[in-house]
């Protein structure tokens, strides 16, 4: 059952996402003393990350992971880790050891093997954030691509969204969450949202939750269908 939460603007999506993340953090820290959060790459969550920096949080209790990473040099501006560094990490006081990024600079195979060990120990997560591409991909899980289901982390070599070489948490790993938060903004996503609503099993639709799921969209993505 998808809970579609349609907001008038992308800004209101970001504000709602910020509130959901802060609430999940409070609950997780109250229940088990830490907040294990999987961050999304891409541009949609940037505003959410920026809003989070304005909050007063027990950052030392946050453990951050990444849903996927592009195989680029470690300081390449197009790395998801660099986007998150600029929009969030440079502005909050979080211990370095709490940040568990994907060593994608090692190449997809080595990085996936290393990250698999980290995810195996960290799972389940309190909150997983996902974005969605125009084709309905999420993380680096793309339509009409085959992935080894038993893996927690995939080495990806043929991504249609550059760069072709990536590392991605798997559907199985991303589904190990107590709360799943999907963020979708931009009229360019409208067709995929429509296909999804009609039952198309796009990668974004394959990620499930152990608890509750929230899909936040702006009005431009949600036609009248
Ligand atoms: C990536 C992201 C990717 C992203 C979607 C949406 O590495 O590109 O992980 O899965 O979330 O492509 O991207 P935008 O948020 O920029 O539209």
PDB file of C-alpha atoms and ligand atoms in Angstrom:
ATOM      1  CA  UNK A   1       0.000   0.000   0.000  1.00  0.00           C
ATOM      2  CA  UNK A   2       1.603   3.269  -1.148  1.00  0.00           C
ATOM      3  CA  UNK A   3       0.890   6.346   0.913  1.00  0.00           C
ATOM      4  CA  UNK A   4       1.105   9.131  -1.676  1.00  0.00           C
ATOM      5  CA  UNK A   5       1.659  12.480   0.045  1.00  0.00           C
ATOM      6  CA  UNK A   6       1.363  15.132  -2.667  1.00  0.00           C
ATOM      7  CA  UNK A   7       2.661  18.601  -1.770  1.00  0.00           C
ATOM      8  CA  UNK A   8       2.143  21.752  -3.889  1.00  0.00           C
ATOM      9  CA  UNK A   9       5.883  22.448  -4.264  1.00  0.00           C
ATOM     10  CA  UNK A  10       9.313  20.805  -3.983  1.00  0.00           C
ATOM     11  CA  UNK A  11      10.040  23.099  -1.037  1.00  0.00           C
ATOM     12  CA  UNK A  12       7.067  21.690   0.851  1.00  0.00           C
ATOM     13  CA  UNK A  13       8.268  18.169   0.035  1.00  0.00           C
ATOM     14  CA  UNK A  14      11.639  19.074   1.563  1.00  0.00           C
ATOM     15  CA  UNK A  15      10.055  20.613   4.675  1.00  0.00           C
ATOM     16  CA  UNK A  16       7.864  17.533   5.224  1.00  0.00           C
ATOM     17  CA  UNK A  17      10.830  15.218   4.670  1.00  0.00           C
ATOM     18  CA  UNK A  18      12.873  17.177   7.227  1.00  0.00           C
ATOM     19  CA  UNK A  19      10.109  16.716   9.823  1.00  0.00           C
ATOM     20  CA  UNK A  20       9.809  12.963   9.115  1.00  0.00           C
ATOM     21  CA  UNK A  21      13.573  12.457   9.453  1.00  0.00           C
ATOM     22  CA  UNK A  22      13.807  14.441  12.715  1.00  0.00           C
ATOM     23  CA  UNK A  23      10.837  12.516  14.145  1.00  0.00           C
ATOM     24  CA  UNK A  24      12.365   9.166  13.139  1.00  0.00           C
ATOM     25  CA  UNK A  25      15.668  10.207  14.731  1.00  0.00           C
ATOM     26  CA  UNK A  26      14.004  11.127  18.020  1.00  0.00           C
ATOM     27  CA  UNK A  27      12.140   7.812  18.110  1.00  0.00           C
ATOM     28  CA  UNK A  28      15.167   5.687  17.199  1.00  0.00           C
ATOM     29  CA  UNK A  29      17.455   7.409  19.717  1.00  0.00           C
ATOM     30  CA  UNK A  30      14.772   7.073  22.409  1.00  0.00           C
ATOM     31  CA  UNK A  31      14.277   3.360  21.680  1.00  0.00           C
ATOM     32  CA  UNK A  32      17.789   2.108  20.928  1.00  0.00           C
ATOM     33  CA  UNK A  33      20.182   4.984  21.446  1.00  0.00           C
ATOM     34  CA  UNK A  34      21.241   5.536  17.844  1.00  0.00           C
ATOM     35  CA  UNK A  35      19.695   6.589  14.527  1.00  0.00           C
ATOM     36  CA  UNK A  36      20.793   4.551  11.508  1.00  0.00           C
ATOM     37  CA  UNK A  37      19.958   6.538   8.388  1.00  0.00           C
ATOM     38  CA  UNK A  38      20.559   5.651   4.736  1.00  0.00           C
ATOM     39  CA  UNK A  39      20.928   8.825   2.663  1.00  0.00           C
ATOM     40  CA  UNK A  40      19.928   9.169  -0.978  1.00  0.00           C
ATOM     41  CA  UNK A  41      22.141  10.563  -3.716  1.00  0.00           C
ATOM     42  CA  UNK A  42      21.136  12.868  -6.531  1.00  0.00           C
ATOM     43  CA  UNK A  43      19.815  16.421  -6.252  1.00  0.00           C
ATOM     44  CA  UNK A  44      16.305  15.954  -4.820  1.00  0.00           C
ATOM     45  CA  UNK A  45      17.421  15.486  -1.199  1.00  0.00           C
ATOM     46  CA  UNK A  46      19.880  18.419  -1.245  1.00  0.00           C
ATOM     47  CA  UNK A  47      17.313  20.862   0.147  1.00  0.00           C
ATOM     48  CA  UNK A  48      16.322  18.348   2.840  1.00  0.00           C
ATOM     49  CA  UNK A  49      19.960  17.981   3.913  1.00  0.00           C
ATOM     50  CA  UNK A  50      20.334  21.732   4.003  1.00  0.00           C
ATOM     51  CA  UNK A  51      17.199  22.075   6.186  1.00  0.00           C
ATOM     52  CA  UNK A  52      18.548  19.412   8.567  1.00  0.00           C
ATOM     53  CA  UNK A  53      21.617  21.548   9.272  1.00  0.00           C
ATOM     54  CA  UNK A  54      19.333  24.128  10.913  1.00  0.00           C
ATOM     55  CA  UNK A  55      18.150  21.545  13.480  1.00  0.00           C
ATOM     56  CA  UNK A  56      19.666  20.917  16.913  1.00  0.00           C
ATOM     57  CA  UNK A  57      20.236  17.159  16.955  1.00  0.00           C
ATOM     58  CA  UNK A  58      22.284  14.621  18.873  1.00  0.00           C
ATOM     59  CA  UNK A  59      24.418  14.170  15.753  1.00  0.00           C
ATOM     60  CA  UNK A  60      26.817  11.916  17.689  1.00  0.00           C
ATOM     61  CA  UNK A  61      24.000   9.350  17.793  1.00  0.00           C
ATOM     62  CA  UNK A  62      23.411   9.467  14.040  1.00  0.00           C
ATOM     63  CA  UNK A  63      25.050   6.735  11.904  1.00  0.00           C
ATOM     64  CA  UNK A  64      24.959   7.676   8.217  1.00  0.00           C
ATOM     65  CA  UNK A  65      25.060   5.301   5.250  1.00  0.00           C
ATOM     66  CA  UNK A  66      24.619   5.874   1.529  1.00  0.00           C
ATOM     67  CA  UNK A  67      22.210   4.081  -0.815  1.00  0.00           C
ATOM     68  CA  UNK A  68      24.531   4.274  -3.781  1.00  0.00           C
ATOM     69  CA  UNK A  69      27.689   5.927  -5.072  1.00  0.00           C
ATOM     70  CA  UNK A  70      29.154   6.784  -8.404  1.00  0.00           C
ATOM     71  CA  UNK A  71      32.589   5.302  -9.192  1.00  0.00           C
ATOM     72  CA  UNK A  72      34.445   8.594  -9.383  1.00  0.00           C
ATOM     73  CA  UNK A  73      37.545   9.906  -7.586  1.00  0.00           C
ATOM     74  CA  UNK A  74      36.904  10.524  -3.908  1.00  0.00           C
ATOM     75  CA  UNK A  75      36.716  14.337  -4.176  1.00  0.00           C
ATOM     76  CA  UNK A  76      34.896  14.474  -7.498  1.00  0.00           C
ATOM     77  CA  UNK A  77      32.065  17.054  -7.155  1.00  0.00           C
ATOM     78  CA  UNK A  78      29.585  14.657  -8.756  1.00  0.00           C
ATOM     79  CA  UNK A  79      30.068  11.988  -6.087  1.00  0.00           C
ATOM     80  CA  UNK A  80      27.011  11.539  -3.879  1.00  0.00           C
ATOM     81  CA  UNK A  81      29.335  11.684  -0.878  1.00  0.00           C
ATOM     82  CA  UNK A  82      30.585  15.106  -1.996  1.00  0.00           C
ATOM     83  CA  UNK A  83      27.046  16.424  -2.489  1.00  0.00           C
ATOM     84  CA  UNK A  84      26.199  15.266   1.049  1.00  0.00           C
ATOM     85  CA  UNK A  85      29.459  16.659   2.398  1.00  0.00           C
ATOM     86  CA  UNK A  86      28.686  20.110   0.964  1.00  0.00           C
ATOM     87  CA  UNK A  87      25.008  20.266   1.871  1.00  0.00           C
ATOM     88  CA  UNK A  88      25.040  18.498   5.257  1.00  0.00           C
ATOM     89  CA  UNK A  89      28.275  17.239   6.775  1.00  0.00           C
ATOM     90  CA  UNK A  90      30.276  20.476   6.505  1.00  0.00           C
ATOM     91  CA  UNK A  91      27.587  22.157   8.587  1.00  0.00           C
ATOM     92  CA  UNK A  92      26.933  19.720  11.437  1.00  0.00           C
ATOM     93  CA  UNK A  93      29.068  18.395  14.269  1.00  0.00           C
ATOM     94  CA  UNK A  94      28.985  14.666  13.527  1.00  0.00           C
ATOM     95  CA  UNK A  95      31.911  12.366  14.370  1.00  0.00           C
ATOM     96  CA  UNK A  96      33.832  11.206  11.288  1.00  0.00           C
ATOM     97  CA  UNK A  97      33.513   7.579  12.397  1.00  0.00           C
ATOM     98  CA  UNK A  98      29.699   7.876  12.166  1.00  0.00           C
ATOM     99  CA  UNK A  99      29.846   8.426   8.433  1.00  0.00           C
ATOM    100  CA  UNK A 100      29.860   5.189   6.422  1.00  0.00           C
ATOM    101  CA  UNK A 101      30.278   6.123   2.794  1.00  0.00           C
ATOM    102  CA  UNK A 102      30.927   3.748  -0.106  1.00  0.00           C
ATOM    103  CA  UNK A 103      34.639   3.571  -1.139  1.00  0.00           C
ATOM    104  CA  UNK A 104      33.630   3.732  -4.815  1.00  0.00           C
ATOM    105  CA  UNK A 105      37.029   5.168  -5.769  1.00  0.00           C
ATOM    106  CA  UNK A 106      38.303   1.570  -5.401  1.00  0.00           C
ATOM    107  CA  UNK A 107      36.157   0.488  -8.337  1.00  0.00           C
ATOM    108  CA  UNK A 108      32.753  -1.181  -8.206  1.00  0.00           C
ATOM    109  CA  UNK A 109      33.797  -4.746  -7.373  1.00  0.00           C
ATOM    110  CA  UNK A 110      36.152  -3.942  -4.478  1.00  0.00           C
ATOM    111  CA  UNK A 111      33.871  -1.213  -3.110  1.00  0.00           C
ATOM    112  CA  UNK A 112      30.784  -3.433  -3.210  1.00  0.00           C
ATOM    113  CA  UNK A 113      32.594  -6.232  -1.352  1.00  0.00           C
ATOM    114  CA  UNK A 114      33.760  -3.835   1.367  1.00  0.00           C
ATOM    115  CA  UNK A 115      30.375  -2.116   1.722  1.00  0.00           C
ATOM    116  CA  UNK A 116      28.552  -5.449   1.852  1.00  0.00           C
ATOM    117  CA  UNK A 117      30.338  -6.165   5.154  1.00  0.00           C
ATOM    118  CA  UNK A 118      29.351  -2.770   6.574  1.00  0.00           C
ATOM    119  CA  UNK A 119      25.698  -3.107   5.537  1.00  0.00           C
ATOM    120  CA  UNK A 120      25.512  -6.671   6.847  1.00  0.00           C
ATOM    121  CA  UNK A 121      26.488  -5.408  10.303  1.00  0.00           C
ATOM    122  CA  UNK A 122      24.406  -2.210  10.205  1.00  0.00           C
ATOM    123  CA  UNK A 123      21.062  -3.564   8.955  1.00  0.00           C
ATOM    124  CA  UNK A 124      18.178  -2.978   9.706  1.00  0.00           C
ATOM    125  CA  UNK A 125      18.061   0.793   9.328  1.00  0.00           C
ATOM    126  CA  UNK A 126      15.784   3.200  11.123  1.00  0.00           C
ATOM    127  CA  UNK A 127      15.144   5.244   8.002  1.00  0.00           C
ATOM    128  CA  UNK A 128      15.996   4.800   4.314  1.00  0.00           C
ATOM    129  CA  UNK A 129      15.650   7.815   2.019  1.00  0.00           C
ATOM    130  CA  UNK A 130      15.212   7.150  -1.709  1.00  0.00           C
ATOM    131  CA  UNK A 131      15.084   9.430  -4.732  1.00  0.00           C
ATOM    132  CA  UNK A 132      13.755   8.375  -8.121  1.00  0.00           C
ATOM    133  CA  UNK A 133      15.107   8.973 -11.601  1.00  0.00           C
ATOM    134  CA  UNK A 134      13.020   9.784 -14.675  1.00  0.00           C
ATOM    135  CA  UNK A 135      13.007   6.096 -15.654  1.00  0.00           C
ATOM    136  CA  UNK A 136      11.873   4.930 -12.214  1.00  0.00           C
ATOM    137  CA  UNK A 137      15.319   3.889 -11.003  1.00  0.00           C
ATOM    138  CA  UNK A 138      16.287   4.329  -7.393  1.00  0.00           C
ATOM    139  CA  UNK A 139      19.764   4.268  -5.893  1.00  0.00           C
ATOM    140  CA  UNK A 140      21.614   2.603  -8.777  1.00  0.00           C
ATOM    141  CA  UNK A 141      18.943  -0.011  -9.440  1.00  0.00           C
ATOM    142  CA  UNK A 142      17.768   0.555 -13.009  1.00  0.00           C
ATOM    143  CA  UNK A 143      14.777  -0.826 -14.946  1.00  0.00           C
ATOM    144  CA  UNK A 144      15.391  -3.937 -17.121  1.00  0.00           C
ATOM    145  CA  UNK A 145      18.683  -4.643 -15.354  1.00  0.00           C
ATOM    146  CA  UNK A 146      19.426  -7.930 -13.563  1.00  0.00           C
ATOM    147  CA  UNK A 147      20.931  -7.957 -10.071  1.00  0.00           C
ATOM    148  CA  UNK A 148      21.964 -10.901  -7.881  1.00  0.00           C
ATOM    149  CA  UNK A 149      19.151 -10.912  -5.311  1.00  0.00           C
ATOM    150  CA  UNK A 150      21.265 -12.465  -2.538  1.00  0.00           C
ATOM    151  CA  UNK A 151      23.674  -9.509  -2.568  1.00  0.00           C
ATOM    152  CA  UNK A 152      23.313  -6.636  -0.092  1.00  0.00           C
ATOM    153  CA  UNK A 153      25.459  -4.417  -2.297  1.00  0.00           C
ATOM    154  CA  UNK A 154      25.817  -4.576  -6.078  1.00  0.00           C
ATOM    155  CA  UNK A 155      28.689  -3.614  -8.352  1.00  0.00           C
ATOM    156  CA  UNK A 156      26.959  -1.891 -11.297  1.00  0.00           C
ATOM    157  CA  UNK A 157      28.709  -1.467 -14.672  1.00  0.00           C
ATOM    158  CA  UNK A 158      26.022  -0.548 -17.146  1.00  0.00           C
ATOM    159  CA  UNK A 159      24.090   2.242 -15.493  1.00  0.00           C
ATOM    160  CA  UNK A 160      22.204   4.284 -18.106  1.00  0.00           C
ATOM    161  CA  UNK A 161      22.670   7.360 -15.880  1.00  0.00           C
ATOM    162  CA  UNK A 162      26.381   8.361 -16.015  1.00  0.00           C
ATOM    163  CA  UNK A 163      28.710   7.261 -14.711  1.00  0.00           C
ATOM    164  CA  UNK A 164      28.055   3.737 -15.912  1.00  0.00           C
ATOM    165  CA  UNK A 165      30.105   2.257 -13.049  1.00  0.00           C
ATOM    166  CA  UNK A 166      28.436   2.524  -9.668  1.00  0.00           C
ATOM    167  CA  UNK A 167      27.905   0.771  -6.357  1.00  0.00           C
ATOM    168  CA  UNK A 168      24.373   0.315  -5.017  1.00  0.00           C
ATOM    169  CA  UNK A 169      22.690  -1.118  -1.987  1.00  0.00           C
ATOM    170  CA  UNK A 170      20.373  -3.868  -3.202  1.00  0.00           C
ATOM    171  CA  UNK A 171      16.593  -4.047  -3.077  1.00  0.00           C
ATOM    172  CA  UNK A 172      17.009  -6.500  -0.191  1.00  0.00           C
ATOM    173  CA  UNK A 173      19.289  -4.191   1.787  1.00  0.00           C
ATOM    174  CA  UNK A 174      17.272  -1.039   1.103  1.00  0.00           C
ATOM    175  CA  UNK A 175      14.116  -2.852   2.245  1.00  0.00           C
ATOM    176  CA  UNK A 176      15.634  -3.507   5.688  1.00  0.00           C
ATOM    177  CA  UNK A 177      14.168  -0.310   7.119  1.00  0.00           C
ATOM    178  CA  UNK A 178      11.751   0.643   9.888  1.00  0.00           C
ATOM    179  CA  UNK A 179      10.675   3.678   7.857  1.00  0.00           C
ATOM    180  CA  UNK A 180      10.961   4.134   4.104  1.00  0.00           C
ATOM    181  CA  UNK A 181      10.872   7.722   2.822  1.00  0.00           C
ATOM    182  CA  UNK A 182      10.687   8.262  -0.940  1.00  0.00           C
ATOM    183  CA  UNK A 183      11.186  11.789  -2.299  1.00  0.00           C
ATOM    184  CA  UNK A 184      10.064  12.569  -5.844  1.00  0.00           C
ATOM    185  CA  UNK A 185      10.027  16.061  -7.339  1.00  0.00           C
ATOM    186  CA  UNK A 186      10.090  17.497 -10.845  1.00  0.00           C
ATOM    187  CA  UNK A 187       7.702  17.252 -13.790  1.00  0.00           C
ATOM    188  CA  UNK A 188      10.268  15.052 -15.580  1.00  0.00           C
ATOM    189  CA  UNK A 189       9.262  12.231 -13.210  1.00  0.00           C
ATOM    190  CA  UNK A 190       5.539  12.410 -13.949  1.00  0.00           C
ATOM    191  CA  UNK A 191       5.518   9.599 -16.531  1.00  0.00           C
ATOM    192  CA  UNK A 192       7.290   7.170 -14.219  1.00  0.00           C
ATOM    193  CA  UNK A 193       4.989   8.043 -11.324  1.00  0.00           C
ATOM    194  CA  UNK A 194       2.018   7.410 -13.613  1.00  0.00           C
ATOM    195  CA  UNK A 195       3.433   4.001 -14.662  1.00  0.00           C
ATOM    196  CA  UNK A 196       4.059   3.189 -11.005  1.00  0.00           C
ATOM    197  CA  UNK A 197       0.490   4.110 -10.037  1.00  0.00           C
ATOM    198  CA  UNK A 198      -0.769   1.829 -12.824  1.00  0.00           C
ATOM    199  CA  UNK A 199       1.177  -1.058 -11.305  1.00  0.00           C
ATOM    200  CA  UNK A 200       4.466  -1.011 -13.235  1.00  0.00           C
ATOM    201  CA  UNK A 201       7.067  -2.746 -11.068  1.00  0.00           C
ATOM    202  CA  UNK A 202       9.716  -0.042 -11.413  1.00  0.00           C
ATOM    203  CA  UNK A 203      12.829  -0.336  -9.210  1.00  0.00           C
ATOM    204  CA  UNK A 204      11.473   2.407  -6.912  1.00  0.00           C
ATOM    205  CA  UNK A 205       8.367   0.230  -6.392  1.00  0.00           C
ATOM    206  CA  UNK A 206      10.353  -2.866  -5.421  1.00  0.00           C
ATOM    207  CA  UNK A 207      11.762  -1.395  -2.206  1.00  0.00           C
ATOM    208  CA  UNK A 208       9.599  -2.324   0.792  1.00  0.00           C
ATOM    209  CA  UNK A 209       9.605  -1.606   4.512  1.00  0.00           C
ATOM    210  CA  UNK A 210       9.507  -3.483   7.827  1.00  0.00           C
ATOM    211  CA  UNK A 211       7.416  -0.662   9.258  1.00  0.00           C
ATOM    212  CA  UNK A 212       5.913   2.343   7.545  1.00  0.00           C
ATOM    213  CA  UNK A 213       6.365   3.863   4.136  1.00  0.00           C
ATOM    214  CA  UNK A 214       5.888   7.488   3.070  1.00  0.00           C
ATOM    215  CA  UNK A 215       6.107   8.715  -0.519  1.00  0.00           C
ATOM    216  CA  UNK A 216       6.384  12.496  -0.798  1.00  0.00           C
ATOM    217  CA  UNK A 217       5.831  14.032  -4.252  1.00  0.00           C
ATOM    218  CA  UNK A 218       5.308  17.517  -5.550  1.00  0.00           C
ATOM    219  CA  UNK A 219       2.193  18.270  -7.574  1.00  0.00           C
ATOM    220  CA  UNK A 220       4.104  18.401 -10.871  1.00  0.00           C
ATOM    221  CA  UNK A 221       4.882  14.677 -10.624  1.00  0.00           C
ATOM    222  CA  UNK A 222       1.338  13.617  -9.834  1.00  0.00           C
ATOM    223  CA  UNK A 223      -0.974  13.911 -12.810  1.00  0.00           C
ATOM    224  CA  UNK A 224      -4.752  13.671 -12.651  1.00  0.00           C
ATOM    225  CA  UNK A 225      -4.755   9.936 -13.353  1.00  0.00           C
TER     226      UNK A 225
HETATM  227  C1  LIG B   1      22.402   8.902  -8.255  1.00  0.00           C
HETATM  228  C2  LIG B   1      21.251   8.759  -7.318  1.00  0.00           C
HETATM  229  C3  LIG B   1      20.019   8.449  -8.096  1.00  0.00           C
HETATM  230  C4  LIG B   1      19.071   9.587  -7.832  1.00  0.00           C
HETATM  231  C5  LIG B   1      17.991   9.626  -8.883  1.00  0.00           C
HETATM  232  C6  LIG B   1      17.218  10.934  -8.761  1.00  0.00           C
HETATM  233  O1  LIG B   1      23.509   8.506  -7.918  1.00  0.00           O
HETATM  234  O2  LIG B   1      22.193   9.457  -9.322  1.00  0.00           O
HETATM  235  O3  LIG B   1      21.477   7.900  -6.318  1.00  0.00           O
HETATM  236  O4  LIG B   1      19.399   7.238  -7.795  1.00  0.00           O
HETATM  237  O5  LIG B   1      18.474   9.421  -6.538  1.00  0.00           O
HETATM  238  O6  LIG B   1      18.613   9.560 -10.150  1.00  0.00           O
HETATM  239  O7  LIG B   1      18.122  11.987  -8.998  1.00  0.00           O
HETATM  240  P1  LIG B   1      17.649  13.511  -8.766  1.00  0.00           P
HETATM  241  O8  LIG B   1      17.262  13.582  -7.306  1.00  0.00           O
HETATM  242  O9  LIG B   1      18.859  14.325  -9.092  1.00  0.00           O
HETATM  243  O10 LIG B   1      16.473  13.740  -9.680  1.00  0.00           O
END
